[in-house]
Coordinates of C-alpha atoms in Angstrom, one line a residue:
X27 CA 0.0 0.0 0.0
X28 CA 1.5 3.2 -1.0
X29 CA 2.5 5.7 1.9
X30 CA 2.0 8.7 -0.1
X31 CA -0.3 10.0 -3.1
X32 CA 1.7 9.6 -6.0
X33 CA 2.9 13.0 -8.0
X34 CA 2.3 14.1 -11.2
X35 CA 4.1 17.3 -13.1
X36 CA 2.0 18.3 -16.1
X37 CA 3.9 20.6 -18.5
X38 CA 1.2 23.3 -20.5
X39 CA -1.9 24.7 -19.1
X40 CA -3.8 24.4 -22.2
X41 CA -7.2 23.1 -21.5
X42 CA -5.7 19.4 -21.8
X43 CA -3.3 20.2 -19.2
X44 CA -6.0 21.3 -17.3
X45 CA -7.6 19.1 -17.6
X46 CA -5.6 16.1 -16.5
X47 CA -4.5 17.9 -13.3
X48 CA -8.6 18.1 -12.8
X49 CA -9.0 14.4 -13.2
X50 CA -5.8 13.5 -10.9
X51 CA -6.6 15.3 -8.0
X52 CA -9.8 13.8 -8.1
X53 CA -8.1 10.4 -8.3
X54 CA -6.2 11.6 -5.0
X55 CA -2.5 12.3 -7.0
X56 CA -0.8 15.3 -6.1
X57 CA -0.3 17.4 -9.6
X58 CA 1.5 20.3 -10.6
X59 CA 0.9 22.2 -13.7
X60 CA 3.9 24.4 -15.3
X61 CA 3.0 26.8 -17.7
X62 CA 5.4 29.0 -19.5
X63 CA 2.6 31.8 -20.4
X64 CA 0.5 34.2 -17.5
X65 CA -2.6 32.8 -18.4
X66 CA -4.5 29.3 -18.6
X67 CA -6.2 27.7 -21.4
X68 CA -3.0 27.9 -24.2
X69 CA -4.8 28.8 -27.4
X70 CA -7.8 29.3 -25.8
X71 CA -7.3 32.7 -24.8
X72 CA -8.5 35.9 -24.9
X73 CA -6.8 39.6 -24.3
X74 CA -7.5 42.7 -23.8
X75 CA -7.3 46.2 -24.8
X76 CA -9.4 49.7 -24.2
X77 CA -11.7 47.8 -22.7
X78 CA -12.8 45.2 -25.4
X79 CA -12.0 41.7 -24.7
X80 CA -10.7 40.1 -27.7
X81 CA -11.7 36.3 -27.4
X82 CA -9.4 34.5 -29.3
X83 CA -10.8 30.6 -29.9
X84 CA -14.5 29.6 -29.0
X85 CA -16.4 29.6 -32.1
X86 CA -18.7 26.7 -31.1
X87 CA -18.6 24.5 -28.1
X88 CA -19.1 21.0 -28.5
X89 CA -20.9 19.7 -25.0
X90 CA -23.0 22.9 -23.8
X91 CA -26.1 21.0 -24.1
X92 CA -26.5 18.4 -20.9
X93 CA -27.1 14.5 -21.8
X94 CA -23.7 13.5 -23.4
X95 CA -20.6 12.4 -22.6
X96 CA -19.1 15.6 -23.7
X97 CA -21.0 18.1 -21.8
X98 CA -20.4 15.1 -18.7
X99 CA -16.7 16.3 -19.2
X100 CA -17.3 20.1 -18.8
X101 CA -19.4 19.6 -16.0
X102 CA -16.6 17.5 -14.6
X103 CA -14.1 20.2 -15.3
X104 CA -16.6 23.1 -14.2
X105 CA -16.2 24.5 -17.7
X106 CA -19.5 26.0 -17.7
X107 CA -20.2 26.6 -14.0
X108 CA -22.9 29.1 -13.7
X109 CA -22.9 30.4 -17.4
X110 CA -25.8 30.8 -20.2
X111 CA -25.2 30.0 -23.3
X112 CA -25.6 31.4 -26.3
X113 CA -27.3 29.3 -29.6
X114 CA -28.0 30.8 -33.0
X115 CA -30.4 28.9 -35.2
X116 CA -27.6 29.4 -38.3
X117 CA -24.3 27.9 -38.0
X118 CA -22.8 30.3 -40.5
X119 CA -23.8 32.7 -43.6
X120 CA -22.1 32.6 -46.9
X121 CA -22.0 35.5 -48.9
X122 CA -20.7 36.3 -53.2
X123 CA -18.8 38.7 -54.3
X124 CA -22.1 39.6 -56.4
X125 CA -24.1 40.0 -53.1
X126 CA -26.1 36.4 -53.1
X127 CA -25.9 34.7 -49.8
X128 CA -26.9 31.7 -48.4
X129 CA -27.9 31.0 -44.9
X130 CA -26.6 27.5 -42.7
X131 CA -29.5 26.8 -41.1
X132 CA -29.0 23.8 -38.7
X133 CA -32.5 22.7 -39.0
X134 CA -32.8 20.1 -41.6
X135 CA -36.4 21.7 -43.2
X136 CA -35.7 25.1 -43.3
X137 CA -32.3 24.3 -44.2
X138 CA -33.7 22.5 -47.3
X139 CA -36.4 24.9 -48.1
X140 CA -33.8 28.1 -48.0
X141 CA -31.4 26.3 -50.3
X142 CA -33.9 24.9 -52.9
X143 CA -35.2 28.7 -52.9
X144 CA -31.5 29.3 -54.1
X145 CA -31.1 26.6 -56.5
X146 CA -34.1 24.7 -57.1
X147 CA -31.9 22.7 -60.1
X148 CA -29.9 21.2 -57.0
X149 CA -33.7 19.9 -55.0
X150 CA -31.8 16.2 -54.8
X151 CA -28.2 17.2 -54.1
X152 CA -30.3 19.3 -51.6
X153 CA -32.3 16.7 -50.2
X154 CA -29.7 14.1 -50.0
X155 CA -27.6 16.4 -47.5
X156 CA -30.7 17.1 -45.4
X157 CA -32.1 13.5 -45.6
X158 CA -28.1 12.7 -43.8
X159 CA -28.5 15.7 -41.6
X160 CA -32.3 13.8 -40.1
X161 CA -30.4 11.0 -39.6
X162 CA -27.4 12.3 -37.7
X163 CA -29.9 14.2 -35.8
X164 CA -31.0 10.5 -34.0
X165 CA -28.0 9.8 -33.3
X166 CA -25.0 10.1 -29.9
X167 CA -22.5 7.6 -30.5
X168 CA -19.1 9.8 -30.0
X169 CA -17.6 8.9 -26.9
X170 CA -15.4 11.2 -25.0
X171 CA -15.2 9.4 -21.3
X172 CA -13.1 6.5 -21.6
X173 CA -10.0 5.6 -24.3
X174 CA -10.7 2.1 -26.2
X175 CA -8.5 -0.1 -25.0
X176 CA -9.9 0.6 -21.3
X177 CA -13.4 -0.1 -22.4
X178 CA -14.8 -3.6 -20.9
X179 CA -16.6 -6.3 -23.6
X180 CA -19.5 -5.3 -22.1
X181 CA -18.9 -1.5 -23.2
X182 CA -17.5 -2.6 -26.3
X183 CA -20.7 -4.8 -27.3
X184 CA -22.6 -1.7 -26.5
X185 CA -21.0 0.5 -28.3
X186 CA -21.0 -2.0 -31.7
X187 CA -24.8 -2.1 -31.2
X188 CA -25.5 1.8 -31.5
X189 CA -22.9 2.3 -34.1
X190 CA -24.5 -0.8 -35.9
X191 CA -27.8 0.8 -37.2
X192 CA -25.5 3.8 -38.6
X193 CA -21.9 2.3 -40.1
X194 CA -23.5 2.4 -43.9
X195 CA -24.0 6.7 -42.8
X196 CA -20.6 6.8 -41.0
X197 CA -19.0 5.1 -44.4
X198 CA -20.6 6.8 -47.2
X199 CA -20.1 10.3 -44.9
X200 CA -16.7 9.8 -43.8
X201 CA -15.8 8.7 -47.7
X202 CA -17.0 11.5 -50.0
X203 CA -15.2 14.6 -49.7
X204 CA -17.1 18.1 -49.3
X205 CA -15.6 19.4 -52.7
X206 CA -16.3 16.4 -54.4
X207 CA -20.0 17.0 -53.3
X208 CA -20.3 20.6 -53.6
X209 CA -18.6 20.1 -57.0
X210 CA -21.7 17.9 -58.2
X211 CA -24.2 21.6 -57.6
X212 CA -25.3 23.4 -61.0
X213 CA -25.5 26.2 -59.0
X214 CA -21.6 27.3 -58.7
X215 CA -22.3 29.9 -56.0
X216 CA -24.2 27.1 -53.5
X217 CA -21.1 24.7 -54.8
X218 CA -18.7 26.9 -53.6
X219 CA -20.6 28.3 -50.8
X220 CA -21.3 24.8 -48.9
X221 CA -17.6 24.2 -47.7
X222 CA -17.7 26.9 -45.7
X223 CA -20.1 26.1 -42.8
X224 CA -17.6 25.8 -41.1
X225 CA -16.3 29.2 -41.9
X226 CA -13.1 28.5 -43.9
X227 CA -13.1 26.2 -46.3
X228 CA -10.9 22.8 -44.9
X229 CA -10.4 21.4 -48.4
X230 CA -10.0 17.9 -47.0
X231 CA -12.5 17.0 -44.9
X232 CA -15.6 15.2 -45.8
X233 CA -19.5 15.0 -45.4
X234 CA -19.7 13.7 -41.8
X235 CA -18.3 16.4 -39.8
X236 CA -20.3 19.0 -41.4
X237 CA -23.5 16.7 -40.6
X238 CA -22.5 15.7 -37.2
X239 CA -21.5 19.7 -36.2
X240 CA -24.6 21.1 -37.5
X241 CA -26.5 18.0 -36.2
X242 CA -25.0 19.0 -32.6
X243 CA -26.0 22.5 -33.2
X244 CA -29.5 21.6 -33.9
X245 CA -30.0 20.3 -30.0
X246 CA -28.1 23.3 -28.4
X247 CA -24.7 21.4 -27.8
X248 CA -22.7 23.8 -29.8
X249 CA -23.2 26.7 -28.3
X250 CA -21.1 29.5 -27.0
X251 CA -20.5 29.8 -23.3
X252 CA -20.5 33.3 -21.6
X253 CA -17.3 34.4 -20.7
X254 CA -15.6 33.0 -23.7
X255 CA -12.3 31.3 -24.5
X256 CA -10.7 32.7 -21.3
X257 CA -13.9 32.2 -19.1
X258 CA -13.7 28.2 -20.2
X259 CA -10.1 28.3 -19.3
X260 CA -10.4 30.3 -15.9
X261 CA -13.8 27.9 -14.5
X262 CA -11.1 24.9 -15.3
X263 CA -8.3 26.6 -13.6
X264 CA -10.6 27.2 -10.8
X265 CA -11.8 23.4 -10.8
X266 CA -8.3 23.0 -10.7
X267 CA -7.6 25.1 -7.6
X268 CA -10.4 23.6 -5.6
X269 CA -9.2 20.4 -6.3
X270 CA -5.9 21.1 -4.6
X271 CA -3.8 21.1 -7.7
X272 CA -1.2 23.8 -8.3
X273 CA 0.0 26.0 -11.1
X274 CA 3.1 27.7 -12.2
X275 CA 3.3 30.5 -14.8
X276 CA 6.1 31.8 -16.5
X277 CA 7.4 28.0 -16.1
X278 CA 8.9 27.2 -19.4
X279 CA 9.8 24.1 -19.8
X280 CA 13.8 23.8 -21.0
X281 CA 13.6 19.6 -20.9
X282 CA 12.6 16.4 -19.5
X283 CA 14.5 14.9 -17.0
X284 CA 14.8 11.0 -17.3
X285 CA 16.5 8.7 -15.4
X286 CA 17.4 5.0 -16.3
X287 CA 14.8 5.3 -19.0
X288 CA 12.2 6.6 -16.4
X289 CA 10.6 10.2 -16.6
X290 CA 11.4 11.3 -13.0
X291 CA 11.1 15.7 -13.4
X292 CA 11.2 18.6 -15.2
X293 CA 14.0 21.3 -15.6
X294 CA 12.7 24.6 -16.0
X295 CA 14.5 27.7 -18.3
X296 CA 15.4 29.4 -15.1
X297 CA 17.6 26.5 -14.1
X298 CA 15.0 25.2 -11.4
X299 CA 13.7 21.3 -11.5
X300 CA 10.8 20.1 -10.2
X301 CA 10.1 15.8 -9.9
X302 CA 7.6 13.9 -9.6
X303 CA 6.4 10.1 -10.2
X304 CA 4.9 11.0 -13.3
X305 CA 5.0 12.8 -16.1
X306 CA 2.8 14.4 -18.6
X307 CA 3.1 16.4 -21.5
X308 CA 0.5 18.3 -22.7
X309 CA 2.2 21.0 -25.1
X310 CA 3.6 20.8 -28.6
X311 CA 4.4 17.7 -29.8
X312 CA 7.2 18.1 -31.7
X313 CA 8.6 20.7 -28.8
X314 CA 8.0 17.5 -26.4
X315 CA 9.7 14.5 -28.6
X316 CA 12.4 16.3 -30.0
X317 CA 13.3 19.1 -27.8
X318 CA 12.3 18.5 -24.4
X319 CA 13.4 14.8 -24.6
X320 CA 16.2 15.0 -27.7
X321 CA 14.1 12.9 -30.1
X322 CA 15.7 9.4 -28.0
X323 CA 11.8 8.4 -27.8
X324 CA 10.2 7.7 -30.8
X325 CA 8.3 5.3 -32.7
X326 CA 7.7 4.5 -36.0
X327 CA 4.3 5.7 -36.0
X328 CA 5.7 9.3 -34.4
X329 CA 8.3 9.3 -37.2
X330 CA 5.9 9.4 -39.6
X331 CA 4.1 12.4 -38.1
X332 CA 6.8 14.2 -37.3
X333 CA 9.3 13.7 -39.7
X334 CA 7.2 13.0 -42.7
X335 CA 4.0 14.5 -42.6
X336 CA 4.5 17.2 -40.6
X337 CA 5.9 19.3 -43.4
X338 CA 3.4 17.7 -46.0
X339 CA 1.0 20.4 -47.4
X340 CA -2.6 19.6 -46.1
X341 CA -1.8 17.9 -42.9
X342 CA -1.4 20.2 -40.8
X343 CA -4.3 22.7 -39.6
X344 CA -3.2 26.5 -41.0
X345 CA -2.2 29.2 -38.6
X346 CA -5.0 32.1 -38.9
X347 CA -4.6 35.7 -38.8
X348 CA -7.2 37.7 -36.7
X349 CA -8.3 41.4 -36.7
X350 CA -10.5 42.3 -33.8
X351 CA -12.2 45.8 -34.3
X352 CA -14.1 47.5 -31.8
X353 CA -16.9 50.0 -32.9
X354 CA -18.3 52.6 -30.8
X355 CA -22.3 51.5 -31.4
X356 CA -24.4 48.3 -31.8
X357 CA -25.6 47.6 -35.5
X358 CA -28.8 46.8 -36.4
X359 CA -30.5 43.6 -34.3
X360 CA -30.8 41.3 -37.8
X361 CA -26.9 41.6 -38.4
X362 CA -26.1 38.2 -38.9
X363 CA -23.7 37.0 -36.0
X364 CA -21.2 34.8 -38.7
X365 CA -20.4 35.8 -42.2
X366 CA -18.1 34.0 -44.8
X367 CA -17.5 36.7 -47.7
X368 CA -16.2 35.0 -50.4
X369 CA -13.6 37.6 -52.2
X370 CA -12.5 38.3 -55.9
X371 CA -9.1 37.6 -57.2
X372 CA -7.8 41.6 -56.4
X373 CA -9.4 41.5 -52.4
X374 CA -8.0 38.2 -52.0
X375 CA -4.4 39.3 -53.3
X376 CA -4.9 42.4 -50.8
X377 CA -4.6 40.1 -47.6
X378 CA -1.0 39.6 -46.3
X379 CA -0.9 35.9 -46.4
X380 CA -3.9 34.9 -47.3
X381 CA -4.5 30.9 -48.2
X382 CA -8.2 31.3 -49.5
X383 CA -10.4 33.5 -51.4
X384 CA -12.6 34.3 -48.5
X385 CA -12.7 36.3 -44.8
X386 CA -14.9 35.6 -41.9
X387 CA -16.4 38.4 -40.1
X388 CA -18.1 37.3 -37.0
X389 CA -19.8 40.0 -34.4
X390 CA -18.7 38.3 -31.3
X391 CA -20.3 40.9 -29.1
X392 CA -23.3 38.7 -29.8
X393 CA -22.0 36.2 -29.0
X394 CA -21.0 37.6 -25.3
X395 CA -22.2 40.9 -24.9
X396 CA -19.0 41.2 -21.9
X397 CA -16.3 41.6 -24.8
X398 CA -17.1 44.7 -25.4
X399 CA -18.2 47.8 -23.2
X400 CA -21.7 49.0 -23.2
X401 CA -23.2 50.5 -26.3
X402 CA -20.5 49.1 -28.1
X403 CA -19.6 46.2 -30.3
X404 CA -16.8 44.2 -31.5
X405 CA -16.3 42.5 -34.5
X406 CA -13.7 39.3 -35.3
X407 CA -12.5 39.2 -38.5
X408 CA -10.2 36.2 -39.1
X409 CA -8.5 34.2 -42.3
X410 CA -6.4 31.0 -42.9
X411 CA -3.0 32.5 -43.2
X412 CA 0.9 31.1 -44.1
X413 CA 3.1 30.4 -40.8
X414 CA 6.1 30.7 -42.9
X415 CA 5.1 33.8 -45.0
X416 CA 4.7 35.4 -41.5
X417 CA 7.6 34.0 -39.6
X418 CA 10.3 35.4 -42.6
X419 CA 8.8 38.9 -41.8
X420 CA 9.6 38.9 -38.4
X421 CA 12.6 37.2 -38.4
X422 CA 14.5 39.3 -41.5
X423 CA 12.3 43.1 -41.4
X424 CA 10.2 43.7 -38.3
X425 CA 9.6 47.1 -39.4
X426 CA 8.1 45.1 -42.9
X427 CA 5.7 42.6 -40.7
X428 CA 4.0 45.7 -38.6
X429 CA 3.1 47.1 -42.1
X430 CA 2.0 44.4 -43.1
X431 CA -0.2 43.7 -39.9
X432 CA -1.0 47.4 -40.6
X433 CA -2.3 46.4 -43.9
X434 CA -4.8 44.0 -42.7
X435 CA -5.8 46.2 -40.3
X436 CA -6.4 48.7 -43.0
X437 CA -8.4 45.9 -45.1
X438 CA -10.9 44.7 -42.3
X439 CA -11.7 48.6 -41.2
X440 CA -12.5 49.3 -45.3
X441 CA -14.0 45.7 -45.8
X442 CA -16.6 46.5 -42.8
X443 CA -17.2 50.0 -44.1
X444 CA -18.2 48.7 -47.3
X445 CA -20.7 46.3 -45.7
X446 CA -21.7 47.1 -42.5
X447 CA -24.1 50.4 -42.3
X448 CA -23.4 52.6 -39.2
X449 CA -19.8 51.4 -39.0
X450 CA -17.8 54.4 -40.8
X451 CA -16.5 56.8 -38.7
X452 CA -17.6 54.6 -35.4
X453 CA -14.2 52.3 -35.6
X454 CA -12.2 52.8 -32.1
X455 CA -9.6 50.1 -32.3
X456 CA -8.3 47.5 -34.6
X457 CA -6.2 44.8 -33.6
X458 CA -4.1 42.2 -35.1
X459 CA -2.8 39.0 -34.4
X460 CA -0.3 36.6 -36.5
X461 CA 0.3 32.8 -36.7
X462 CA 3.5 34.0 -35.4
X463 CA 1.5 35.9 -32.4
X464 CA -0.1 32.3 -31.4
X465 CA 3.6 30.5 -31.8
X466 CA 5.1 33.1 -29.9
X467 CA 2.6 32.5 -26.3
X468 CA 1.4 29.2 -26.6
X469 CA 4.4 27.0 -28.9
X470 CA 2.2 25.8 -31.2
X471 CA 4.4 24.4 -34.2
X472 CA 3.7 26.4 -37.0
X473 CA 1.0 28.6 -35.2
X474 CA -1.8 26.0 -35.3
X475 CA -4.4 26.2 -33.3
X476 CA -5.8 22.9 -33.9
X477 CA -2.8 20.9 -34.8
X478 CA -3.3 17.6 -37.7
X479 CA -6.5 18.0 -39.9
X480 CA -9.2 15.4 -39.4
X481 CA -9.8 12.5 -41.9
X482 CA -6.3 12.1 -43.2
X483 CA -3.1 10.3 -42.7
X484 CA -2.0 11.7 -40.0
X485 CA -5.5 11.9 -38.2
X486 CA -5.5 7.5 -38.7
X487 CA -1.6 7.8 -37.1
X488 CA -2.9 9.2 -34.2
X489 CA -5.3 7.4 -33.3
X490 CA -2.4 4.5 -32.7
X491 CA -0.7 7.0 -30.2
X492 CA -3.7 5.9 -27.9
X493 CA -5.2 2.5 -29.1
X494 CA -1.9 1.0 -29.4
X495 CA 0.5 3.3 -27.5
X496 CA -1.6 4.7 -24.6
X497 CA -0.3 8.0 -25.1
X498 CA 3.3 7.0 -24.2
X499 CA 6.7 7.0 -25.6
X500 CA 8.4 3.8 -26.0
X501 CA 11.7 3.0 -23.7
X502 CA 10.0 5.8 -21.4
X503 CA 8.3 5.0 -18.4
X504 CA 6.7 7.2 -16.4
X505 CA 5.5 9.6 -19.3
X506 CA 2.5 10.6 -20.9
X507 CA 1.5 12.7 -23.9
X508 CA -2.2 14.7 -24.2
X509 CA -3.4 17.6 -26.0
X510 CA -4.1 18.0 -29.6
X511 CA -0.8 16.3 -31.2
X512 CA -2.3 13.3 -29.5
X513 CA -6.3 13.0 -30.1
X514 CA -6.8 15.9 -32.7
X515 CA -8.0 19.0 -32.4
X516 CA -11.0 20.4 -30.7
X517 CA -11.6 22.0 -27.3
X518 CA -13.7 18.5 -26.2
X519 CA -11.0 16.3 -27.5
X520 CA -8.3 18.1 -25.5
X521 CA -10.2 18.4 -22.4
X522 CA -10.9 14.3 -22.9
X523 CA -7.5 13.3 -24.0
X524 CA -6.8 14.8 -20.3
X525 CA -9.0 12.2 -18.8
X526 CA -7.7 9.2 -21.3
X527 CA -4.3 10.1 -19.7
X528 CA -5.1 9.9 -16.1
X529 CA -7.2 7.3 -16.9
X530 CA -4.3 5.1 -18.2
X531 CA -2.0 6.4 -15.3
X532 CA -4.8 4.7 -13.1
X533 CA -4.6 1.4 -14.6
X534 CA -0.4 1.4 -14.2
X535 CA -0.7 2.6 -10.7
X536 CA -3.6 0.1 -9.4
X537 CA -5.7 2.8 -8.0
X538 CA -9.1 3.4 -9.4
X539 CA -10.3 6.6 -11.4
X540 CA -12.5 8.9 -10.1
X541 CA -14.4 12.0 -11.4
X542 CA -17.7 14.0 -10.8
X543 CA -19.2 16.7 -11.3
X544 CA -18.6 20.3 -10.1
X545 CA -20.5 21.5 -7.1
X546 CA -20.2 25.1 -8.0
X547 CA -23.1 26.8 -8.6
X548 CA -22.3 30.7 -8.4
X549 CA -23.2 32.6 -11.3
X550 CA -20.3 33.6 -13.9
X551 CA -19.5 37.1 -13.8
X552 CA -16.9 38.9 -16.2
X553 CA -14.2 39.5 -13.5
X554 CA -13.6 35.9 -12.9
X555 CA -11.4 36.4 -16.6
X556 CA -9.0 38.4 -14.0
X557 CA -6.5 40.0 -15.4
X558 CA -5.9 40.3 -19.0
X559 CA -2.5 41.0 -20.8
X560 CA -1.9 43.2 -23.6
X561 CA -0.5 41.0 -26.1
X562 CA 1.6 44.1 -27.6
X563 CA 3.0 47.0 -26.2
X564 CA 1.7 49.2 -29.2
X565 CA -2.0 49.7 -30.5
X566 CA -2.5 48.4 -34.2
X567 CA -3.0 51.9 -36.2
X568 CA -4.8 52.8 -39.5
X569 CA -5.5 55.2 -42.1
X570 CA -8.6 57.0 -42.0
X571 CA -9.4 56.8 -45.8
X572 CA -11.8 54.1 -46.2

C-alpha cells in the first residue's frame, strides 16, 4: 500500500493540461501544472485592450447541451459553472462577391427549403444532404469518457450495437469529400458556398463532420459559453484550484529529466527542477519528442508524423490571422452573427498571407455581450494564413511585418465600411494578431491552433498513439503525452485526452479513477477572466481613408 499520493508534473496549461491535473486530483494524485505563459487555457485565450475583450478561440462548443458524454466532461471540469449559453439557429452565412448569400440553417427543413429557394436545379443534391442531416440528428454515438482499450466487452458490445444501425451513414459520410459533393451543384455559387459552414473552407474534410456539427448544433450542444475562451479556461483553472492542484506561470519548460529510461522531473529555463512520479506532456508535440526529450523516444508511428508528414502540405491545420475591431455603437438587431464573404481575385491578393479566397467576419459581441463595453460592439475578423510567410517577416524586417499587420488592419476597417451600415467613422480600435502571435505565447508548431487535420493520414496515425500506445513513448516510463498532437484537435478532444491520460496512469498505478461533477453553482461574472494582458505594447493603427 502506497504511503504517499503519488505526484504528477503536467507541462502546459492548455485546456488538456488542465484538464488532466482536474481528473488527478480527483483520483487523489498530487499534480503540478507548469505553464510557461501568464494565463491558462493555451490557445484558448482571450486579451484585452481599451476595454474590449478580444476572445481568441471559442467559435462553437461541442458539450453545452447536458445529456452527453461531452457536456459530462465540462461539468466535470466546471467548464461551464454558472454560465448561459448562447445558440444561433444558423451555424454560418455565406456570402458572393455579387451580393447572393446563403444561410446554414441547422434545421434540416428550413435548411432544405432556403437552399432549394437558391437553386431549385440542386432539389436532390439538396435533399440528400438534409435526408443525412435527419439522420445524424438520431444519433450520440461519439464517446469522449473512456480511451478504447480501457473499455470492458460489455462497453464494447454496447458501443457495436449503437454504431451498428448507422456504419452504412458513417461510411458513405466519412468517404465523400465536401468538394467532391459541392462540385456535383449546378448552382456554382451554393457549390462553392457549402464548404464553408464551417467558416473556412478545410479542403480535405468530408461529409460527416459537417453533418455531425450542425447536427450538434441543432440540439443546443454547440453553443457559446458566456465568458468566452478565457472564461472556459479560468472555470477549469478554478476546478483546478479547488481540487488542490497547483499551477506555475512563466514556467517554461527547458527539458525532460529522465533517469534510467524513467521520466522522474522537469527542468525549468530558469535552471530550477521540479520531480515527480509521473509525467505528462501536454504542449507541442514536436517541442515534447524532440526538444524537451532529444528525439531518443520515438516510434515509427511518431516518425511518420513528425518527420514526414509534418511538413506535407494539407496535414497540418493553418495558422490564422485575426483582426479584432471594436466599434463605438451596436448595429442593427438582424446583423447576422457569422459571415463567410467570399472575395474576388484583387481582395483576395490584398490580404497579407492569405491561403483562401474568403474572410470571416463574425460579431462576437453577440455572441457575449461582456467583450465589449456598453453600447459598443466588436467585430472578429479572421483568415487561414501562411506560418512561414509570417515568420520570414519577423525574423529578416520587423519594421516590414508591422506594415503588413497594418495592412490588414487597414483591409478589415474598409471591408466593414463597405458592408456594414453605421460602421464608418464609429471604428475605435483594430487589432491584429499573426500565426507567429499564437507561436510566440502558446508553442504551437507552426501557429496552429488545432494541430493535424481530421480525416487524413496523420488523423488515422494518431489514433495509434492511444489505441496502441496509450499515449506514451516507447523506452520511457513514467511519461505521458495529451493535447491536440495526440487525439486531434478540438476544445472537447483536449479536455478528454486529459481524462484518457489519467485514466491510463490509473490502470499502471492500481488505483481506481475517479471524477464528478462540479459543485459550484455561483453565477459567472466577467471578472472571474481576472487580469488580461496586452498581447503588444503598441496599439495596431490605421489610415482614415476608407
Amino acid at each position: 500500500m502506497r504511503e504517499s499520493k503519488p505526484s504528477v508534473l503536467i507541462i502546459g496549461g492548455g485546456i488538456a493540461g488542465l484538464a488532466a491535473g482536474c481528473y488527478a486530483q480527483m483520483s487523489g494524485m498530487d499534480s503540478h501544472v507548469l505553464e510557461k505563459h501568464v494565463l491558462p487555457g493555451g490557445c484558448c485565450t482571450a486579451w484585452s485592450r481599451e476595454g474590449y475583450i478580444f476572445d481568441y478561440c471559442i467559435e462553437w462548443l461541442i458539450g453545452t447541451a447536458p445529456g452527453n458524454e461531452a457536456n459530462q466532461i465540462w461539468r466535470e471540469l466546471g467548464a461551464l459553472d454558472g454560465k448561459e449559453i448562447t445558440n444561433f439557429d444558423t451555424f454560418n452565412r455565406v456570402v458572393g462577391e455579387d451580393g447572393r448569400e446563403v444561410r446554414f440553417y441547422h434545421d434540416p427543413g428550413r435548411l432544405e427549403r432556403h437552399l432549394r429557394t437558391i437553386s431549385p436545379d440542386d432539389a436532390r443534391r439538396i435533399k440528400s444532404f438534409c435526408r443525412d442531416l435527419r439522420r445524424f440528428l438520431k444519433l450520440d454515438v461519439f464517446p469522449f469518457l473512456k480511451p478504447p482499450p480501457l473499455k470492458t466487452l460489455p462497453e464494447k458490445l454496447a458501443m457495436v450495437r449503437e454504431v451498428l444501425p448507422a456504419f452504412l451513414l458513417f461510411w458513405r459520410t466519412s468517404a465523400t469529400q465536401m468538394t467532391d459533393f459541392s462540385g456535383r451543384f449546378t448552382d456554382s455559387f451554393l457549390g462553392r458556398a457549402l464548404p464553408n459552414v464551417f467558416f473556412q473552407d478545410h479542403e480535405r474534410f468530408p461529409l460527416l463532420p459537417y453533418l455531425y456539427n450542425l447536427a450538434c448544433a441543432h440540439h443546443g450542444n454547440a453553443g457559446f459559453p458566456e465568458g468566452g475562451s478565457l472564461g472556459l479556461a479560468r472555470s477549469i483553472e478554478n476546478r483546478y484550484a479547488a481540487l488542490g492542484g497547483r499551477i506555475s506561470y512563466r514556467a517554461r519548460a527547458r527539458r525532460i529529466l529522465v533517469e534510467d529510461g524513467r521520466a522522474v522531473g522537469v527542468e525549468l529555463k530558469d535552471g530550477s527542477r521540479h520531480y515527480a512520479d509521473h509525467v505528462i506532456s501536454a504542449c507541442d508535440g514536436y517541442t515534447t519528442i524532440y526538444r524537451l526529450l532529444g528525439g531518443e523516444y520515438t516510434s515509427p508511428t511518431l516518425d511518420k508524423l513528425y518527420e514526414e508528414l509534418l511538413h506535407e502540405p494539407g496535414t497540418l491545420y493553418p495558422g490564422v490571422v485575426s483582426a479584432f475591431v471594436g466599434v463605438d455603437g451596436e448595429p442593427p438587431p438582424e446583423t447576422p452573427h457569422s459571415t463567410t464573404f467570399l472575395l474576388s481575385e484583387e481582395d483576395s491578393s490584398r490580404l497579407p498571407g492569405a491561403m483562401r479566397d474568403s474572410i470571416v467576419v463574425q460579431l462576437r459581441s453577440r455572441y457575449w455581450r461582456g467583450c465589449a463595453p456598453p453600447g459598443k460592439s466588436l467585430f472578429h475578423c479572421t483568415y487561414f494564413s501562411d506560418f512561414g510567410y509570417w515568420r520570414e517577416l519577423r525574423t529578416r524586417n520587423r519594421r516590414e511585418y508591422w506594415a503588413q499587420k497594418k495592412e490588414v488592419a487597414d483591409f478589415t476597417r474598409r471591408f466593414l465600411v463597405e458592408r456594414y451600415p453605421g460602421v464608418d467613422g464609429r471604428i475605435e480600435i483594430v487589432d491584429v494578431a499573426t500565426p507567429t502571435t499564437n507561436h510566440r505565447y502558446t508553442g504551437n508548431h507552426n501557429g496552429s491552433i488545432l494541430a493535424w487535420i481530421g480525416f487524413t493520414e496523420a488523423d488515422d496515425l494518431v489514433t495509434q498513439l492511444v489505441n496502441r500506445q496509450r499515449m506514451r513513448l516507447p523506452g520511457l516510463d513514467g511519461f505521458s503525452m495529451a493535447g491536440q498532437w495526440v487525439v486531434g484537435g478540438g476544445l472537447i478532444r483536449a479536455a478528454s485526452s486529459g481524462r484518457f491520460a489519467v485514466q491510463f496512469l490509473c490502470e499502471e498505478l492500481g488505483i481506481p479513477f475517479r471524477a464528478w461533477e462540479s459543485p459550484d453553482d455561483v453565477r459567472w461574472r466577467p471578472e472571474m477572466l481576472g487580469h488580461l494582458p496586452q498581447l503588444d505594447v503598441r496599439p495596431m493603427q490605421f489610415t482614415e481613408e476608407a
